[in-house]
C-alpha positions in Angstrom: 79.5 37.2 -152.5 82.4 39.4 -151.7 85.4 37.9 -149.8 87.7 40.3 -147.9 91.2 39.2 -146.9 93.6 41.0 -144.6 97.2 40.0 -144.3 99.1 41.1 -141.2 102.9 40.9 -141.0 104.8 41.8 -137.8 108.2 41.4 -139.4 110.5 44.4 -138.7 110.9 44.7 -142.5 107.2 44.8 -143.0 106.7 47.4 -140.3 109.1 49.7 -142.2 107.4 50.3 -145.5 109.5 49.5 -148.5 112.7 48.9 -146.4 115.5 48.0 -148.8 117.6 44.9 -148.5 120.7 46.5 -149.9 123.0 43.5 -149.1 121.1 41.4 -151.6 121.8 44.0 -154.3 125.5 44.0 -153.4 125.6 40.2 -153.5 124.0 40.1 -156.9 126.4 42.8 -158.2 129.4 40.9 -157.0 128.1 37.6 -158.6 127.3 39.3 -161.9 130.7 40.9 -161.9 132.3 37.4 -161.9 133.1 36.7 -158.3 133.0 33.0 -157.4 134.0 33.2 -153.7 133.7 36.0 -151.1 135.9 36.5 -148.1 134.6 39.1 -145.6 134.9 40.0 -141.9 132.3 40.5 -139.2 129.2 41.0 -141.3 126.7 43.2 -139.5 124.2 40.3 -139.6 125.5 36.7 -140.3 122.3 36.0 -142.3 123.7 38.2 -145.1 125.7 35.1 -146.1 122.4 33.6 -147.3 122.0 36.4 -149.9 124.9 35.0 -151.9 124.6 32.1 -154.3 128.4 31.6 -154.1 130.6 30.4 -151.2 131.1 33.0 -148.5 133.8 32.9 -145.7 132.9 35.3 -142.9 136.1 35.8 -140.8 136.0 37.2 -137.3 138.0 40.0 -135.8 137.7 38.4 -132.4 141.1 36.5 -132.4 143.0 39.8 -133.4 141.0 41.7 -130.8 141.9 39.2 -128.0 145.5 39.5 -129.0 145.4 43.3 -128.9 143.7 43.3 -125.5 146.3 41.0 -123.9 149.3 42.9 -125.4 148.1 46.5 -124.8 145.8 46.7 -121.8 147.9 45.9 -118.7 144.9 45.6 -116.4 142.9 43.4 -118.8 142.4 40.7 -116.0 140.4 43.4 -114.1 138.4 44.4 -117.2 134.8 44.0 -118.1 133.6 43.6 -121.7 130.7 45.8 -122.6 128.3 45.7 -125.5 126.9 49.2 -126.4 123.6 47.5 -127.4 121.7 44.3 -126.7 122.3 43.0 -130.2 126.0 42.6 -129.5 125.5 40.4 -126.4 126.7 37.2 -128.2 129.9 39.0 -129.4 130.9 40.3 -126.0 130.1 37.1 -124.1 132.4 35.2 -126.5 135.3 37.6 -125.8 134.6 37.7 -122.1 134.6 33.9 -121.9 138.0 33.7 -123.8 139.5 36.3 -121.4 137.8 34.7 -118.3 136.3 38.1 -117.3 132.7 39.4 -116.8 130.5 41.2 -119.3 127.9 43.9 -119.3 125.6 45.5 -121.9 123.9 48.8 -122.4 120.2 48.9 -123.5 119.5 51.8 -125.7 116.4 53.3 -127.3 116.6 55.3 -130.4 114.4 58.3 -131.4 115.6 57.8 -135.0 118.5 56.4 -136.9 121.9 57.5 -135.5 120.3 59.3 -132.6 120.1 57.6 -129.2 117.3 58.6 -126.8 118.3 56.8 -123.6 120.7 54.2 -122.2 120.5 51.8 -119.3 123.6 49.9 -118.1 123.1 46.3 -117.2 126.1 45.0 -115.2 128.6 46.2 -112.6 131.6 48.1 -114.0 132.7 49.8 -110.7 136.5 49.9 -110.3 137.1 48.0 -113.5 138.5 48.7 -117.0 135.6 48.8 -119.3 136.2 47.6 -122.9 133.4 48.5 -125.3 133.2 46.1 -128.2 131.1 46.5 -131.4 131.2 45.5 -135.0 131.1 49.1 -136.4 130.9 52.8 -135.5 129.5 55.4 -137.8 128.9 58.8 -136.2 130.1 57.4 -132.8 127.2 58.9 -130.8 126.4 55.6 -129.3 129.9 54.6 -128.1 130.6 58.2 -126.8 127.4 58.2 -124.7 128.2 54.7 -123.6 131.7 55.7 -122.4 130.1 58.6 -120.3 127.7 56.1 -118.8 130.5 53.7 -117.9 132.5 56.4 -116.2 129.5 57.6 -114.3 129.0 53.9 -113.1 132.5 53.8 -111.7 134.7 52.4 -114.5 138.4 53.4 -114.1 139.1 53.5 -117.8 137.2 53.0 -121.0 138.4 51.5 -124.3 136.4 51.0 -127.5 137.3 48.2 -129.9 135.5 48.2 -133.3 135.8 46.0 -136.4 134.7 48.6 -138.9 135.5 52.3 -138.2 133.3 54.3 -140.6 133.7 57.6 -138.7 131.4 59.8 -140.7 130.1 63.3 -139.9 131.1 64.5 -136.3 132.7 61.1 -135.3 136.3 62.3 -135.1 135.4 65.4 -133.1 133.3 63.3 -130.8 136.1 60.9 -130.1 138.6 63.7 -129.5 136.2 65.2 -126.9 135.3 61.8 -125.3 136.9 60.1 -122.4 138.4 57.1 -124.2 141.9 55.8 -123.4 141.9 54.5 -127.0 139.5 53.7 -129.8 140.8 50.6 -131.6 139.7 49.7 -135.1 140.8 47.2 -137.7 141.9 48.3 -141.2 138.9 46.7 -143.1 138.4 50.4 -143.9 141.5 52.6 -144.4 142.3 54.5 -141.2 145.4 56.5 -142.0 143.6 59.9 -142.2 141.5 59.2 -139.2 144.6 58.3 -137.2 146.2 61.6 -138.2 143.0 63.6 -137.2 142.6 61.7 -133.9 145.6 60.5 -131.9 143.2 58.2 -129.8 142.5 56.0 -132.8 144.7 52.9 -133.0 144.6 50.3 -135.7 144.7 46.5 -135.7 146.1 45.1 -139.0 144.0 42.2 -140.2 145.5 42.0 -143.7 147.4 38.8 -142.8 144.1 37.1 -141.8 142.7 37.8 -145.2 145.9 36.7 -146.9 146.0 33.5 -145.0 142.3 32.9 -145.8 143.1 33.4 -149.5 146.1 31.0 -149.3 144.0 28.3 -147.5 141.2 28.7 -150.0 143.5 28.4 -153.0 145.2 25.3 -151.5 141.9 23.7 -150.5 142.7 23.9 -146.8 140.3 24.6 -144.0 139.6 28.3 -143.2 137.9 27.5 -139.9 141.3 27.7 -138.1 141.1 31.5 -138.6 137.8 31.7 -136.7 139.7 31.4 -133.4 143.4 32.0 -134.2 145.6 34.7 -135.7 148.2 33.6 -138.3 150.9 35.9 -136.9 
């Protein structure tokens, strides 16, 4: 008798043949190199912490972002926090709740990686300051298209706030030609050259957050204070 078996997997990883889990490789490399504790910020997926066999503290840029918004956007009380994709909904709702403003999101469909096919805005941005918030920007195609969509929908101004500004390929020229009031990034990646090439790019210094996390870890104090507060 011959028995035939068929295994069907609907996981996104399985649907993409031989998709790499590069974060696990990086986790192993850091552990083998001798690291016994990792402090990072705004991981693209919080599940990445599970790839490590050593303690991981994932800090959030949100407290620093809130501080920047209150200090630099005069009309922030008439703002709306916008996620450029559905995956960032949790991030923007948290910021919107802290500021006591509304939020919106943009549903996008991609033809392929780094290329957006279509965008649909969910939410009312008319006569409001739109603040796009995302964890990172690479070629900036998504946020630039999103900014155009927001202005078409009636937003008075558009800001973009990103944790990790990679800015590869045509990113800088796209930002220079876009309609942003400012594109704000943290310095988890050095931004000096990008700021010289593009006057719209502004930087939030998060070095003190990491320094305070190191101090608290060294002294055996709780790091969770930094999840909702800035130490400066």
